[in-house]
Short mmCIF file of C-alpha atoms in Angstrom, two decimals:
data_model
loop_
_atom_site.label_atom_id
_atom_site.label_comp_id
_atom_site.label_asym_id
_atom_site.label_seq_id
_atom_site.Cartn_x
_atom_site.Cartn_y
_atom_site.Cartn_z
CA PRO A 1 17.24 -34.90 -82.35
CA ARG A 2 15.53 -35.42 -85.72
CA LEU A 3 15.80 -32.17 -87.70
CA CYS A 4 13.58 -30.89 -90.50
CA GLN A 5 15.03 -30.72 -94.00
CA ARG A 6 15.42 -27.47 -95.89
CA PRO A 7 12.49 -27.37 -98.31
CA VAL A 8 13.66 -27.51 -101.94
CA SER A 9 11.89 -25.59 -104.66
CA GLU A 10 11.29 -28.77 -106.69
CA GLY A 11 8.76 -29.90 -104.09
CA ALA A 12 7.91 -33.42 -102.96
CA PRO A 13 9.31 -36.63 -104.42
CA ALA A 14 7.22 -37.54 -107.46
CA THR A 15 6.27 -40.85 -105.87
CA GLN A 16 3.65 -39.32 -103.61
CA PRO A 17 0.61 -37.21 -104.48
CA ARG A 18 1.42 -33.51 -104.28
CA LEU A 19 0.37 -31.90 -101.05
CA LYS A 20 -2.08 -29.00 -101.43
CA LEU A 21 -2.92 -26.30 -98.92
CA GLU A 22 -6.44 -27.75 -98.62
CA ASP A 23 -4.88 -30.97 -97.27
CA ILE A 24 -3.76 -29.07 -94.16
CA TYR A 25 -6.18 -28.54 -91.28
CA ILE A 26 -5.05 -25.33 -89.56
CA ALA A 27 -6.43 -24.92 -86.03
CA VAL A 28 -6.15 -21.50 -84.38
CA LYS A 29 -6.67 -21.30 -80.63
CA THR A 30 -8.23 -18.07 -79.36
CA THR A 31 -10.67 -16.73 -76.77
CA GLY A 32 -13.67 -14.38 -76.92
CA ARG A 33 -11.91 -11.30 -75.60
CA PHE A 34 -9.35 -11.44 -78.43
CA HIS A 35 -11.78 -11.75 -81.36
CA ARG A 36 -11.65 -8.04 -82.20
CA THR A 37 -7.92 -7.60 -81.57
CA ARG A 38 -5.49 -10.49 -82.00
CA LEU A 39 -7.80 -12.60 -84.14
CA ALA A 40 -8.83 -9.63 -86.31
CA THR A 41 -5.17 -9.14 -87.29
CA LEU A 42 -4.98 -12.76 -88.45
CA LEU A 43 -8.27 -12.61 -90.37
CA GLU A 44 -7.06 -9.55 -92.22
CA THR A 45 -3.69 -11.11 -93.05
CA TRP A 46 -2.87 -14.79 -93.51
CA ILE A 47 -6.29 -16.31 -92.75
CA SER A 48 -7.66 -14.32 -95.72
CA ARG A 49 -5.65 -16.76 -97.87
CA THR A 50 -6.41 -20.01 -96.00
CA LYS A 51 -9.99 -19.34 -94.87
CA THR A 52 -11.68 -22.56 -96.01
CA HIS A 53 -9.31 -24.91 -94.19
CA THR A 54 -8.59 -22.76 -91.12
CA PHE A 55 -10.66 -23.56 -88.04
CA ILE A 56 -10.90 -21.05 -85.22
CA PHE A 57 -11.35 -22.65 -81.80
CA THR A 58 -12.79 -20.28 -79.24
CA ASP A 59 -15.05 -20.16 -76.19
CA ALA A 60 -17.55 -17.48 -77.27
CA GLU A 61 -20.19 -17.31 -80.01
CA ASP A 62 -19.56 -14.60 -82.62
CA GLU A 63 -22.35 -13.98 -85.11
CA ASP A 64 -20.25 -11.56 -87.16
CA LEU A 65 -17.46 -14.06 -87.75
CA SER A 66 -19.79 -16.96 -88.48
CA SER A 67 -21.83 -14.90 -90.93
CA GLU A 68 -18.64 -13.91 -92.77
CA GLY A 69 -18.05 -17.59 -93.47
CA TYR A 70 -15.19 -18.31 -91.09
CA ASN A 71 -15.01 -21.81 -89.62
CA LEU A 72 -15.67 -20.87 -86.00
CA VAL A 73 -15.72 -23.78 -83.55
CA VAL A 74 -17.23 -22.69 -80.24
CA THR A 75 -16.11 -25.14 -77.57
CA SER A 76 -17.66 -25.49 -74.13
CA CYS A 77 -14.17 -25.04 -72.63
CA ARG A 78 -13.54 -22.54 -69.86
CA SER A 79 -12.18 -19.19 -71.01
CA ASP A 80 -9.24 -18.99 -68.60
CA HIS A 81 -5.64 -19.98 -69.27
CA SER A 82 -5.68 -23.00 -66.96
CA GLN A 83 -4.21 -26.37 -67.89
CA GLN A 84 -7.76 -27.74 -68.02
CA ALA A 85 -9.07 -25.03 -70.37
CA LEU A 86 -6.07 -25.37 -72.70
CA SER A 87 -6.28 -29.15 -72.83
CA CYS A 88 -10.01 -28.92 -73.46
CA LYS A 89 -9.41 -26.76 -76.56
CA MET A 90 -6.55 -28.91 -77.86
CA SER A 91 -8.76 -31.95 -77.49
CA ALA A 92 -11.48 -30.23 -79.54
CA GLU A 93 -8.89 -29.33 -82.21
CA TYR A 94 -7.69 -32.93 -82.41
CA ASP A 95 -11.23 -34.30 -82.70
CA GLY A 96 -12.08 -31.69 -85.35
CA PHE A 97 -9.07 -32.73 -87.38
CA MET A 98 -9.81 -36.45 -87.06
CA ALA A 99 -13.31 -35.85 -88.41
CA SER A 100 -11.98 -33.79 -91.35
CA ASN A 101 -10.00 -36.58 -93.02
CA LYS A 102 -7.26 -34.11 -94.02
CA ARG A 103 -3.62 -35.18 -94.31
CA TRP A 104 -2.02 -32.78 -91.82
CA PHE A 105 -3.03 -31.13 -88.56
CA CYS A 106 -1.32 -27.84 -87.64
CA HIS A 107 -2.02 -25.97 -84.41
CA VAL A 108 -1.22 -22.27 -83.93
CA ASP A 109 -2.10 -19.57 -81.42
CA ASP A 110 -3.82 -16.24 -82.09
CA ASP A 111 -0.45 -14.45 -81.93
CA ASN A 112 1.04 -16.46 -84.81
CA TYR A 113 1.43 -15.48 -88.45
CA VAL A 114 1.36 -18.56 -90.70
CA ASN A 115 3.12 -18.40 -94.08
CA PRO A 116 1.04 -20.91 -96.06
CA GLU A 117 3.60 -21.39 -98.87
CA ALA A 118 6.44 -22.03 -96.42
CA LEU A 119 4.23 -24.42 -94.44
CA LEU A 120 3.32 -26.34 -97.59
CA ALA A 121 6.98 -26.49 -98.67
CA LEU A 122 8.04 -27.87 -95.27
CA LEU A 123 5.30 -30.49 -95.00
CA SER A 124 5.99 -31.60 -98.58
CA THR A 125 9.48 -32.72 -97.52
CA PHE A 126 8.08 -35.55 -95.38
CA SER A 127 7.28 -39.00 -96.71
CA LEU A 128 3.66 -40.12 -96.29
CA GLU A 129 4.96 -43.39 -94.86
CA GLY A 130 6.48 -41.76 -91.78
CA ASP A 131 5.04 -40.53 -88.48
CA VAL A 132 5.65 -36.81 -88.21
CA TYR A 133 5.37 -34.44 -85.22
CA VAL A 134 7.20 -31.25 -86.21
CA GLY A 135 7.70 -27.96 -84.39
CA LYS A 136 10.16 -26.13 -82.19
CA PRO A 137 10.93 -26.74 -78.52
CA SER A 138 10.95 -23.68 -76.26
CA LEU A 139 13.48 -25.37 -73.96
CA ASP A 140 17.03 -26.44 -74.84
CA LYS A 141 16.55 -29.83 -73.22
CA PRO A 142 13.70 -32.32 -72.81
CA ILE A 143 11.10 -31.47 -70.17
CA SER A 144 10.86 -33.66 -67.05
CA ALA A 145 7.49 -34.65 -65.67
CA HIS A 146 6.18 -36.98 -62.99
CA GLU A 147 3.63 -39.28 -64.50
CA LEU A 148 0.90 -40.38 -62.07
CA LEU A 149 0.62 -44.18 -61.95
CA GLU A 150 -1.91 -46.47 -60.25
CA GLY A 151 -2.09 -46.21 -56.47
CA ASN A 152 -0.59 -42.72 -56.18
CA ALA A 153 2.86 -43.79 -57.39
CA THR A 154 4.70 -41.55 -59.87
CA ARG A 155 7.59 -42.05 -62.26
CA LYS A 156 9.88 -39.48 -63.81
CA VAL A 157 9.59 -39.14 -67.58
CA GLN A 158 11.58 -36.95 -69.97
CA PHE A 159 10.54 -35.98 -73.47
CA TRP A 160 10.72 -33.21 -76.06
CA PHE A 161 7.63 -31.19 -76.95
CA ALA A 162 6.92 -28.55 -79.57
CA THR A 163 5.84 -25.30 -77.95
CA GLY A 164 2.21 -24.49 -78.82
CA GLY A 165 3.05 -20.80 -79.09
CA ALA A 166 5.23 -21.42 -82.15
CA GLY A 167 2.78 -23.78 -83.84
CA PHE A 168 3.33 -27.46 -84.62
CA CYS A 169 2.05 -30.08 -87.06
CA LEU A 170 1.16 -33.79 -86.98
CA ASN A 171 0.49 -35.97 -89.98
CA GLN A 172 -2.71 -38.00 -90.19
CA ARG A 173 -0.94 -41.32 -89.75
CA LEU A 174 0.59 -40.26 -86.43
CA ALA A 175 -2.61 -38.54 -85.25
CA GLU A 176 -4.51 -41.80 -85.76
CA LYS A 177 -2.00 -43.68 -83.57
CA MET A 178 -2.47 -41.07 -80.82
CA SER A 179 -6.19 -41.73 -80.58
CA PRO A 180 -6.20 -43.93 -77.41
CA TRP A 181 -4.67 -41.03 -75.46
CA ALA A 182 -5.92 -38.01 -77.42
CA SER A 183 -9.48 -38.57 -78.63
CA GLY A 184 -12.56 -37.35 -76.76
CA SER A 185 -12.01 -37.15 -73.00
CA HIS A 186 -8.74 -39.12 -73.20
CA PHE A 187 -6.66 -36.01 -73.95
CA GLU A 188 -7.66 -34.21 -70.75
CA ARG A 189 -7.11 -37.42 -68.77
CA THR A 190 -3.61 -37.82 -70.23
CA SER A 191 -2.89 -34.17 -69.46
CA GLU A 192 -3.93 -34.67 -65.82
CA LYS A 193 -1.59 -37.68 -65.52
CA ILE A 194 1.47 -35.50 -66.15
CA ARG A 195 -0.04 -32.25 -64.77
CA LEU A 196 1.34 -30.25 -67.68
CA PRO A 197 -0.36 -28.08 -70.34
CA ASP A 198 -1.75 -29.08 -73.72
CA ASP A 199 1.39 -28.74 -75.85
CA CYS A 200 3.45 -30.79 -73.38
CA THR A 201 0.75 -33.46 -73.42
CA VAL A 202 1.04 -33.83 -77.21
CA GLY A 203 4.81 -34.37 -76.84
CA PHE A 204 4.24 -36.90 -74.05
CA ILE A 205 1.79 -38.94 -76.14
CA VAL A 206 4.04 -38.95 -79.22
CA GLU A 207 7.41 -39.54 -77.55
CA LYS A 208 6.48 -41.60 -74.47
CA ARG A 209 3.30 -43.47 -75.37
CA LEU A 210 4.22 -44.10 -79.02
CA GLY A 211 8.03 -43.92 -78.89
CA ILE A 212 8.23 -41.56 -81.87
CA SER A 213 10.71 -38.66 -81.85
CA MET A 214 9.66 -35.11 -82.50
CA VAL A 215 11.20 -33.41 -85.56
CA HIS A 216 12.92 -30.19 -84.41
CA CYS A 217 12.48 -27.34 -86.86
CA PRO A 218 13.85 -23.79 -86.55
CA LEU A 219 11.27 -22.35 -88.99
CA PHE A 220 8.57 -22.07 -86.28
CA HIS A 221 8.67 -19.08 -83.92
CA SER A 222 7.03 -18.07 -80.63
CA HIS A 223 7.18 -14.80 -78.69
CA LEU A 224 9.35 -16.57 -76.10
CA GLU A 225 12.41 -16.17 -78.36
CA ASN A 226 14.09 -12.98 -79.56
CA LEU A 227 12.21 -12.31 -82.81
CA GLN A 228 14.53 -9.43 -83.74
CA LEU A 229 17.09 -12.07 -84.75
CA ILE A 230 15.07 -13.14 -87.80
CA SER A 231 16.50 -11.36 -90.85
CA GLN A 232 14.12 -9.65 -93.26
CA ARG A 233 15.38 -11.67 -96.21
CA SER A 234 14.67 -14.95 -94.44
CA ILE A 235 11.03 -14.04 -93.67
CA PRO A 236 9.59 -15.74 -96.80
CA HIS A 237 11.09 -19.06 -95.63
CA GLN A 238 9.78 -18.97 -92.05
CA VAL A 239 6.72 -21.14 -91.37
CA THR A 240 5.34 -19.19 -88.40
CA LEU A 241 6.07 -15.83 -86.78
CA SER A 242 4.82 -14.31 -83.55
CA TYR A 243 4.80 -11.21 -81.34
CA GLY A 244 4.21 -10.39 -77.71
CA MET A 245 5.74 -9.02 -74.56
CA LEU A 246 9.13 -10.38 -73.49
CA ASP A 247 10.93 -8.89 -70.47
CA ASP A 248 8.48 -5.93 -70.46
CA LYS A 249 9.36 -5.00 -74.04
CA MET A 250 7.47 -5.58 -77.27
CA ASN A 251 9.09 -8.54 -79.01
CA SER A 252 8.29 -8.56 -82.72
CA ILE A 253 9.83 -9.14 -86.15
CA LYS A 254 12.16 -6.42 -87.39
CA VAL A 255 10.79 -5.61 -90.82
CA LYS A 256 10.97 -2.42 -92.90
CA GLY A 257 7.93 -1.71 -94.96
CA SER A 258 4.46 -0.34 -95.34
CA PHE A 259 3.42 0.40 -91.77
CA SER A 260 4.99 2.04 -88.74
CA GLU A 261 5.30 0.16 -85.46
CA GLU A 262 2.47 2.30 -84.06
CA GLU A 263 0.16 1.34 -86.94
CA ASP A 264 1.26 -2.28 -86.94
CA PRO A 265 2.68 -3.34 -83.56
CA SER A 266 2.56 -7.07 -84.39
CA ARG A 267 4.36 -6.35 -87.73
CA PHE A 268 2.01 -8.92 -89.31
CA ARG A 269 0.47 -6.47 -91.78
CA THR A 270 3.94 -5.35 -92.86
CA VAL A 271 5.03 -8.98 -93.29
CA HIS A 272 1.84 -9.76 -95.23
CA CYS A 273 2.49 -6.88 -97.65
CA LEU A 274 6.06 -8.10 -98.08
CA LEU A 275 4.79 -11.58 -99.02
CA TYR A 276 1.64 -10.48 -100.90
CA PRO A 277 2.26 -6.95 -102.22
CA LEU A 278 -0.88 -7.04 -104.39
CA THR A 279 -3.20 -7.22 -101.34
CA SER A 280 -5.86 -4.49 -101.69
CA TRP A 281 -4.96 -2.64 -98.47
CA CYS A 282 -1.17 -2.72 -98.96
CA PRO A 283 0.23 0.73 -99.80
#
């Protein structure tokens, strides 16, 4: 597979305009019942540094958040975790990005910590001329699906996809090429053809409809992997982190610092104080 390059401190080749954080459209997928819990942790930590270009896709109005100046996008999607509800939100994220005219689209979930500097460093390694779909697969081999064809026939397709729970990014050039299968109601229709969730659908469009290979990158992380394996000294280089239950145990980053595990079960506040020690609420 195509692998991401280690970001170098010198930044992008001088031939292309320097990428800025504002060039990245960050879409966060959440739901009403997590506004005061999962989402609140993100607002307090990394979103406080990326607020203007972070867009929160949810299914419930929230006067408090809107009045505090967050970009809240209330979709008319169902609030369950069904394939249809997920694809509906991803479709709204894609359309929101396409209307923004930004250079990169990045999708994350409400249990992800995004390190904006590491994200910028990674995306700066790619040439503007290429088509880039970068993230981390949750499986060690391509997924197999049965694509529905005309007249009830199906065909087996195999492709890689970046797991939505670790976050992934697409550049504008590739996103534009995806439009026939991803814009408006097309995304949900494409998703129904392979009967797989939103993140799989993105991989299907990129790899099977467009013939472009995903870039595999180990710097993205979901709660489906053992997060204890990430060393504290490598944290500043990771693009996304996560937390959640895995095999009935709390799976989170092992990090020594400001807050106990009781005070900070996600470890996101501790990570944030490690990266930004001057934050007002850091001890």
